[in-house]
Amino acid sequence: CQDKEIYMANTTFNGTVRSTSGFSDITKDSVGNVTTNSTYSENASVGGTLAVTGNTTLTGTLTAKAPVVTITTATYAVTAAQSGTTFIFSRAAGIVVTLPELTAAASGEQYTFIVGTTFTGAGQINTGATADLYSGFAILSDPATAGDTNTFIPDQSNDDTIDLGAIEQGWLSGGLITLTAQSATRWHCAAYLLGDATLATPFE
C-alpha cells in the first residue's frame, strides 16, 4: 500500500503498540521536507539525540563506552563537546594541546590524557586562557629507581601549562593525567607521571 499522510491530535493507546520495522520521530518543514530526529529500532536501540526531562530509572545493564582520540599531530585543540574523552599522546616529536576556555557553565567537564609514546620533544597541555589555572597535584615516579617519587603542586598564581618537556618532568610512556573543570577559573589536575633523573614539576 502507499504511504498516506494522517494529521491528528494527541493519541492515547490502551494496550501494546507494535511495529515490525521500528519507529521514527520526524519533523516536516513548510514545503514537506522530512527530517528524522530519532529512530527506535526493534532491539530498542536509539539513533539520534535522546533528550530526557525529569527523573529516569534504568533497569538492567547499561553499556556505555567513553570516546578515545589518539593524537598524532603537533597541535590539538580540545573542545567542550569532547568532555569525557580519553586522549592518547602518540607523537614522540611533541604535542601541544589547548583546552577550551573555562566558563561557569564549563564546571564538570573532564578529560583524560595518557602518554602513549615516550616524548623526545615537549608535550604540553595549555589552558584556554591565562586566567585559567591548574590546581591539584602531579605525582612523578622514577621506575628505574625504587622509592624515587615526588609530588608537585601548582601554586595557582600563574600555572597555566602542564609541560612534559623533559624526562625529569614525566614524559615517559605510561603517564596519566585527568583534568576536571572545578570552576570558571580552575582546572583540577590529578596526574601520575613517569620520569627519570632529578624529578621536576610539570606545572609552569
PDB file of C-alpha atoms in Angstrom:
ATOM      1  CA  CYS A   1       0.000   0.000   0.000  1.00  0.00           C
ATOM      2  CA  GLN A   2       1.066   3.585  -0.438  1.00  0.00           C
ATOM      3  CA  ASP A   3       2.112   5.954   2.326  1.00  0.00           C
ATOM      4  CA  LYS A   4      -0.657   8.258   3.488  1.00  0.00           C
ATOM      5  CA  GLU A   5      -0.408  11.479   5.442  1.00  0.00           C
ATOM      6  CA  ILE A   6      -2.600  11.466   8.509  1.00  0.00           C
ATOM      7  CA  TYR A   7      -2.981  14.538  10.687  1.00  0.00           C
ATOM      8  CA  MET A   8      -4.322  14.125  14.200  1.00  0.00           C
ATOM      9  CA  ALA A   9      -4.087  15.496  17.709  1.00  0.00           C
ATOM     10  CA  ASN A  10      -2.552  13.636  20.647  1.00  0.00           C
ATOM     11  CA  THR A  11      -3.379   9.938  20.644  1.00  0.00           C
ATOM     12  CA  THR A  12      -3.600   7.688  23.684  1.00  0.00           C
ATOM     13  CA  PHE A  13      -3.339   3.919  23.257  1.00  0.00           C
ATOM     14  CA  ASN A  14      -4.649   1.439  25.799  1.00  0.00           C
ATOM     15  CA  GLY A  15      -2.592  -1.662  25.194  1.00  0.00           C
ATOM     16  CA  THR A  16       0.607  -2.575  23.377  1.00  0.00           C
ATOM     17  CA  VAL A  17       1.707  -0.615  20.299  1.00  0.00           C
ATOM     18  CA  ARG A  18       3.729  -2.833  17.946  1.00  0.00           C
ATOM     19  CA  SER A  19       5.733  -2.267  14.776  1.00  0.00           C
ATOM     20  CA  THR A  20       7.760  -4.696  12.657  1.00  0.00           C
ATOM     21  CA  SER A  21      10.171  -2.033  11.428  1.00  0.00           C
ATOM     22  CA  GLY A  22      10.689   0.357  14.342  1.00  0.00           C
ATOM     23  CA  PHE A  23       9.505   3.901  14.992  1.00  0.00           C
ATOM     24  CA  SER A  24      10.850   7.278  13.878  1.00  0.00           C
ATOM     25  CA  ASP A  25      10.446  10.737  15.360  1.00  0.00           C
ATOM     26  CA  ILE A  26      10.344  13.253  12.487  1.00  0.00           C
ATOM     27  CA  THR A  27       9.802  16.912  11.743  1.00  0.00           C
ATOM     28  CA  LYS A  28       8.449  18.336   8.499  1.00  0.00           C
ATOM     29  CA  ASP A  29       9.143  21.820   7.161  1.00  0.00           C
ATOM     30  CA  SER A  30       6.719  24.112   5.338  1.00  0.00           C
ATOM     31  CA  VAL A  31       7.422  22.543   1.941  1.00  0.00           C
ATOM     32  CA  GLY A  32       7.131  18.960   3.109  1.00  0.00           C
ATOM     33  CA  ASN A  33      10.803  18.025   3.590  1.00  0.00           C
ATOM     34  CA  VAL A  34      11.114  15.413   6.320  1.00  0.00           C
ATOM     35  CA  THR A  35      13.953  15.265   8.866  1.00  0.00           C
ATOM     36  CA  THR A  36      14.377  12.183  11.059  1.00  0.00           C
ATOM     37  CA  ASN A  37      15.305  13.218  14.591  1.00  0.00           C
ATOM     38  CA  SER A  38      15.439   9.840  16.325  1.00  0.00           C
ATOM     39  CA  THR A  39      14.821   6.231  15.409  1.00  0.00           C
ATOM     40  CA  TYR A  40      13.759   3.435  17.699  1.00  0.00           C
ATOM     41  CA  SER A  41      14.615   0.007  16.325  1.00  0.00           C
ATOM     42  CA  GLU A  42      13.234  -3.424  17.043  1.00  0.00           C
ATOM     43  CA  ASN A  43      16.038  -4.168  19.518  1.00  0.00           C
ATOM     44  CA  ALA A  44      15.322  -0.957  21.447  1.00  0.00           C
ATOM     45  CA  SER A  45      18.391   0.934  20.224  1.00  0.00           C
ATOM     46  CA  VAL A  46      18.039   4.675  19.723  1.00  0.00           C
ATOM     47  CA  GLY A  47      19.561   6.548  16.799  1.00  0.00           C
ATOM     48  CA  GLY A  48      19.952  10.312  17.012  1.00  0.00           C
ATOM     49  CA  THR A  49      19.843  12.502  20.119  1.00  0.00           C
ATOM     50  CA  LEU A  50      17.686  11.387  23.024  1.00  0.00           C
ATOM     51  CA  ALA A  51      16.759  14.180  25.417  1.00  0.00           C
ATOM     52  CA  VAL A  52      15.204  13.177  28.737  1.00  0.00           C
ATOM     53  CA  THR A  53      13.499  15.649  31.053  1.00  0.00           C
ATOM     54  CA  GLY A  54      12.726  14.572  34.592  1.00  0.00           C
ATOM     55  CA  ASN A  55      13.806  11.572  36.625  1.00  0.00           C
ATOM     56  CA  THR A  56      14.959   8.471  34.762  1.00  0.00           C
ATOM     57  CA  THR A  57      15.049   4.940  36.148  1.00  0.00           C
ATOM     58  CA  LEU A  58      17.132   2.328  34.351  1.00  0.00           C
ATOM     59  CA  THR A  59      16.600  -1.375  34.954  1.00  0.00           C
ATOM     60  CA  GLY A  60      19.140  -3.836  33.623  1.00  0.00           C
ATOM     61  CA  THR A  61      22.636  -3.380  32.268  1.00  0.00           C
ATOM     62  CA  LEU A  62      23.730  -0.004  30.925  1.00  0.00           C
ATOM     63  CA  THR A  63      26.548  -0.318  28.411  1.00  0.00           C
ATOM     64  CA  ALA A  64      28.464   2.841  27.555  1.00  0.00           C
ATOM     65  CA  LYS A  65      31.917   3.471  26.092  1.00  0.00           C
ATOM     66  CA  ALA A  66      33.828   6.698  26.548  1.00  0.00           C
ATOM     67  CA  PRO A  67      35.315   8.072  23.319  1.00  0.00           C
ATOM     68  CA  VAL A  68      39.055   7.702  22.744  1.00  0.00           C
ATOM     69  CA  VAL A  69      41.106  10.000  20.488  1.00  0.00           C
ATOM     70  CA  THR A  70      44.704   9.251  19.502  1.00  0.00           C
ATOM     71  CA  ILE A  71      46.643  12.477  18.895  1.00  0.00           C
ATOM     72  CA  THR A  72      49.354  12.227  16.244  1.00  0.00           C
ATOM     73  CA  THR A  73      49.538  15.907  15.234  1.00  0.00           C
ATOM     74  CA  ALA A  74      51.845  18.605  16.597  1.00  0.00           C
ATOM     75  CA  THR A  75      48.921  20.663  17.914  1.00  0.00           C
ATOM     76  CA  TYR A  76      45.439  19.742  19.050  1.00  0.00           C
ATOM     77  CA  ALA A  77      42.538  21.877  20.322  1.00  0.00           C
ATOM     78  CA  VAL A  78      40.163  20.131  22.708  1.00  0.00           C
ATOM     79  CA  THR A  79      36.507  21.186  22.528  1.00  0.00           C
ATOM     80  CA  ALA A  80      33.913  21.364  25.290  1.00  0.00           C
ATOM     81  CA  ALA A  81      31.825  18.814  23.378  1.00  0.00           C
ATOM     82  CA  GLN A  82      34.605  16.249  23.965  1.00  0.00           C
ATOM     83  CA  SER A  83      34.080  16.148  27.719  1.00  0.00           C
ATOM     84  CA  GLY A  84      34.540  12.562  28.887  1.00  0.00           C
ATOM     85  CA  THR A  85      37.064  11.756  26.165  1.00  0.00           C
ATOM     86  CA  THR A  86      40.368   9.977  26.737  1.00  0.00           C
ATOM     87  CA  PHE A  87      43.220  11.330  24.606  1.00  0.00           C
ATOM     88  CA  ILE A  88      46.321   9.280  23.793  1.00  0.00           C
ATOM     89  CA  PHE A  89      49.576  11.156  23.181  1.00  0.00           C
ATOM     90  CA  SER A  90      51.066   9.291  20.241  1.00  0.00           C
ATOM     91  CA  ARG A  91      53.652  11.609  18.646  1.00  0.00           C
ATOM     92  CA  ALA A  92      57.166  11.371  20.076  1.00  0.00           C
ATOM     93  CA  ALA A  93      58.316  14.620  18.456  1.00  0.00           C
ATOM     94  CA  GLY A  94      55.954  16.616  20.689  1.00  0.00           C
ATOM     95  CA  ILE A  95      52.317  17.642  21.047  1.00  0.00           C
ATOM     96  CA  VAL A  96      50.828  20.918  22.255  1.00  0.00           C
ATOM     97  CA  VAL A  97      47.226  20.578  23.427  1.00  0.00           C
ATOM     98  CA  THR A  98      44.980  23.560  24.172  1.00  0.00           C
ATOM     99  CA  LEU A  99      41.983  23.154  26.464  1.00  0.00           C
ATOM    100  CA  PRO A 100      38.701  25.007  25.934  1.00  0.00           C
ATOM    101  CA  GLU A 101      38.394  28.288  27.809  1.00  0.00           C
ATOM    102  CA  LEU A 102      36.676  27.892  31.146  1.00  0.00           C
ATOM    103  CA  THR A 103      33.320  29.478  31.936  1.00  0.00           C
ATOM    104  CA  ALA A 104      30.859  28.999  34.779  1.00  0.00           C
ATOM    105  CA  ALA A 105      28.957  26.571  32.547  1.00  0.00           C
ATOM    106  CA  ALA A 106      32.103  24.508  31.967  1.00  0.00           C
ATOM    107  CA  SER A 107      32.246  23.223  35.537  1.00  0.00           C
ATOM    108  CA  GLY A 108      32.320  19.423  35.495  1.00  0.00           C
ATOM    109  CA  GLU A 109      33.927  18.986  32.081  1.00  0.00           C
ATOM    110  CA  GLN A 110      36.568  16.276  32.263  1.00  0.00           C
ATOM    111  CA  TYR A 111      39.341  14.994  30.002  1.00  0.00           C
ATOM    112  CA  THR A 112      41.904  12.227  30.447  1.00  0.00           C
ATOM    113  CA  PHE A 113      45.327  12.130  28.786  1.00  0.00           C
ATOM    114  CA  ILE A 114      47.557   9.078  28.507  1.00  0.00           C
ATOM    115  CA  VAL A 115      51.210   9.305  27.496  1.00  0.00           C
ATOM    116  CA  GLY A 116      51.090   6.541  24.912  1.00  0.00           C
ATOM    117  CA  THR A 117      54.533   7.231  23.436  1.00  0.00           C
ATOM    118  CA  THR A 118      57.641   8.469  25.226  1.00  0.00           C
ATOM    119  CA  PHE A 119      58.296  12.028  24.136  1.00  0.00           C
ATOM    120  CA  THR A 120      61.530  13.275  22.615  1.00  0.00           C
ATOM    121  CA  GLY A 121      60.040  16.750  22.200  1.00  0.00           C
ATOM    122  CA  ALA A 122      57.859  18.758  24.552  1.00  0.00           C
ATOM    123  CA  GLY A 123      54.366  17.562  25.367  1.00  0.00           C
ATOM    124  CA  GLN A 124      52.181  20.336  26.726  1.00  0.00           C
ATOM    125  CA  ILE A 125      48.617  20.868  27.886  1.00  0.00           C
ATOM    126  CA  ASN A 126      47.799  24.576  27.938  1.00  0.00           C
ATOM    127  CA  THR A 127      44.665  26.134  29.397  1.00  0.00           C
ATOM    128  CA  GLY A 128      42.479  28.149  27.061  1.00  0.00           C
ATOM    129  CA  ALA A 129      43.130  31.481  28.823  1.00  0.00           C
ATOM    130  CA  THR A 130      45.876  32.888  31.041  1.00  0.00           C
ATOM    131  CA  ALA A 131      43.326  33.351  33.838  1.00  0.00           C
ATOM    132  CA  ASP A 132      42.511  29.624  33.750  1.00  0.00           C
ATOM    133  CA  LEU A 133      44.965  27.958  36.124  1.00  0.00           C
ATOM    134  CA  TYR A 134      45.734  24.486  37.411  1.00  0.00           C
ATOM    135  CA  SER A 135      45.083  23.193  40.903  1.00  0.00           C
ATOM    136  CA  GLY A 136      45.598  19.656  42.182  1.00  0.00           C
ATOM    137  CA  PHE A 137      48.773  17.587  42.007  1.00  0.00           C
ATOM    138  CA  ALA A 138      51.200  15.584  39.893  1.00  0.00           C
ATOM    139  CA  ILE A 139      52.910  12.516  41.347  1.00  0.00           C
ATOM    140  CA  LEU A 140      56.124  11.667  39.480  1.00  0.00           C
ATOM    141  CA  SER A 141      57.891   8.351  39.857  1.00  0.00           C
ATOM    142  CA  ASP A 142      61.195   7.082  38.515  1.00  0.00           C
ATOM    143  CA  PRO A 143      60.633   3.436  37.534  1.00  0.00           C
ATOM    144  CA  ALA A 144      64.399   2.863  37.362  1.00  0.00           C
ATOM    145  CA  THR A 145      64.977   3.848  40.993  1.00  0.00           C
ATOM    146  CA  ALA A 146      62.999   2.237  43.804  1.00  0.00           C
ATOM    147  CA  GLY A 147      61.373   4.795  46.109  1.00  0.00           C
ATOM    148  CA  ASP A 148      62.169   7.768  43.863  1.00  0.00           C
ATOM    149  CA  THR A 149      58.800   9.506  43.877  1.00  0.00           C
ATOM    150  CA  ASN A 150      57.890  13.151  44.319  1.00  0.00           C
ATOM    151  CA  THR A 151      54.638  15.117  44.432  1.00  0.00           C
ATOM    152  CA  PHE A 152      54.334  18.529  42.796  1.00  0.00           C
ATOM    153  CA  ILE A 153      51.528  21.009  43.446  1.00  0.00           C
ATOM    154  CA  PRO A 154      50.799  24.145  41.380  1.00  0.00           C
ATOM    155  CA  ASP A 155      50.731  27.340  43.431  1.00  0.00           C
ATOM    156  CA  GLN A 156      47.704  28.617  41.450  1.00  0.00           C
ATOM    157  CA  SER A 157      49.299  32.004  40.864  1.00  0.00           C
ATOM    158  CA  ASN A 158      50.291  31.600  37.203  1.00  0.00           C
ATOM    159  CA  ASP A 159      50.401  27.878  36.373  1.00  0.00           C
ATOM    160  CA  ASP A 160      48.511  27.565  33.092  1.00  0.00           C
ATOM    161  CA  THR A 161      50.707  24.894  31.446  1.00  0.00           C
ATOM    162  CA  ILE A 162      51.430  21.234  32.130  1.00  0.00           C
ATOM    163  CA  ASP A 163      54.801  20.778  30.474  1.00  0.00           C
ATOM    164  CA  LEU A 164      56.211  17.307  29.820  1.00  0.00           C
ATOM    165  CA  GLY A 165      59.181  18.992  28.247  1.00  0.00           C
ATOM    166  CA  ALA A 166      61.897  16.756  29.687  1.00  0.00           C
ATOM    167  CA  ILE A 167      62.290  13.265  31.067  1.00  0.00           C
ATOM    168  CA  GLU A 168      62.544  14.796  34.556  1.00  0.00           C
ATOM    169  CA  GLN A 169      59.023  16.240  34.114  1.00  0.00           C
ATOM    170  CA  GLY A 170      57.408  12.908  33.306  1.00  0.00           C
ATOM    171  CA  TRP A 171      57.441  12.391  29.564  1.00  0.00           C
ATOM    172  CA  LEU A 172      57.928   8.607  29.704  1.00  0.00           C
ATOM    173  CA  SER A 173      55.211   6.384  28.227  1.00  0.00           C
ATOM    174  CA  GLY A 174      52.590   5.245  30.716  1.00  0.00           C
ATOM    175  CA  GLY A 175      51.734   8.564  32.398  1.00  0.00           C
ATOM    176  CA  LEU A 176      48.130   9.525  33.142  1.00  0.00           C
ATOM    177  CA  ILE A 177      46.597  12.992  33.541  1.00  0.00           C
ATOM    178  CA  THR A 178      42.966  13.652  34.450  1.00  0.00           C
ATOM    179  CA  LEU A 179      41.692  17.232  34.207  1.00  0.00           C
ATOM    180  CA  THR A 180      38.374  18.348  35.648  1.00  0.00           C
ATOM    181  CA  ALA A 181      36.846  21.827  35.366  1.00  0.00           C
ATOM    182  CA  GLN A 182      36.192  22.653  39.007  1.00  0.00           C
ATOM    183  CA  SER A 183      35.178  26.296  38.484  1.00  0.00           C
ATOM    184  CA  ALA A 184      35.185  29.113  35.950  1.00  0.00           C
ATOM    185  CA  THR A 185      38.912  29.691  36.541  1.00  0.00           C
ATOM    186  CA  ARG A 186      40.390  26.367  37.693  1.00  0.00           C
ATOM    187  CA  TRP A 187      41.268  23.027  36.141  1.00  0.00           C
ATOM    188  CA  HIS A 188      41.863  20.346  38.772  1.00  0.00           C
ATOM    189  CA  CYS A 189      44.744  18.087  37.778  1.00  0.00           C
ATOM    190  CA  ALA A 190      45.290  14.541  39.018  1.00  0.00           C
ATOM    191  CA  ALA A 191      48.460  13.307  37.315  1.00  0.00           C
ATOM    192  CA  TYR A 192      50.554  10.170  37.718  1.00  0.00           C
ATOM    193  CA  LEU A 193      53.668  10.512  35.570  1.00  0.00           C
ATOM    194  CA  LEU A 194      56.846   8.540  34.926  1.00  0.00           C
ATOM    195  CA  GLY A 195      60.246  10.197  34.666  1.00  0.00           C
ATOM    196  CA  ASP A 196      63.948   9.799  35.374  1.00  0.00           C
ATOM    197  CA  ALA A 197      66.912  11.602  36.945  1.00  0.00           C
ATOM    198  CA  THR A 198      66.062  14.564  39.232  1.00  0.00           C
ATOM    199  CA  LEU A 199      62.272  14.716  39.065  1.00  0.00           C
ATOM    200  CA  ALA A 200      60.878  18.202  38.428  1.00  0.00           C
ATOM    201  CA  THR A 201      57.488  19.890  38.396  1.00  0.00           C
ATOM    202  CA  PRO A 202      55.480  19.805  35.166  1.00  0.00           C
ATOM    203  CA  PHE A 203      53.478  22.890  36.205  1.00  0.00           C
ATOM    204  CA  GLU A 204      54.523  26.165  34.603  1.00  0.00           C
TER     205      GLU A 204
END
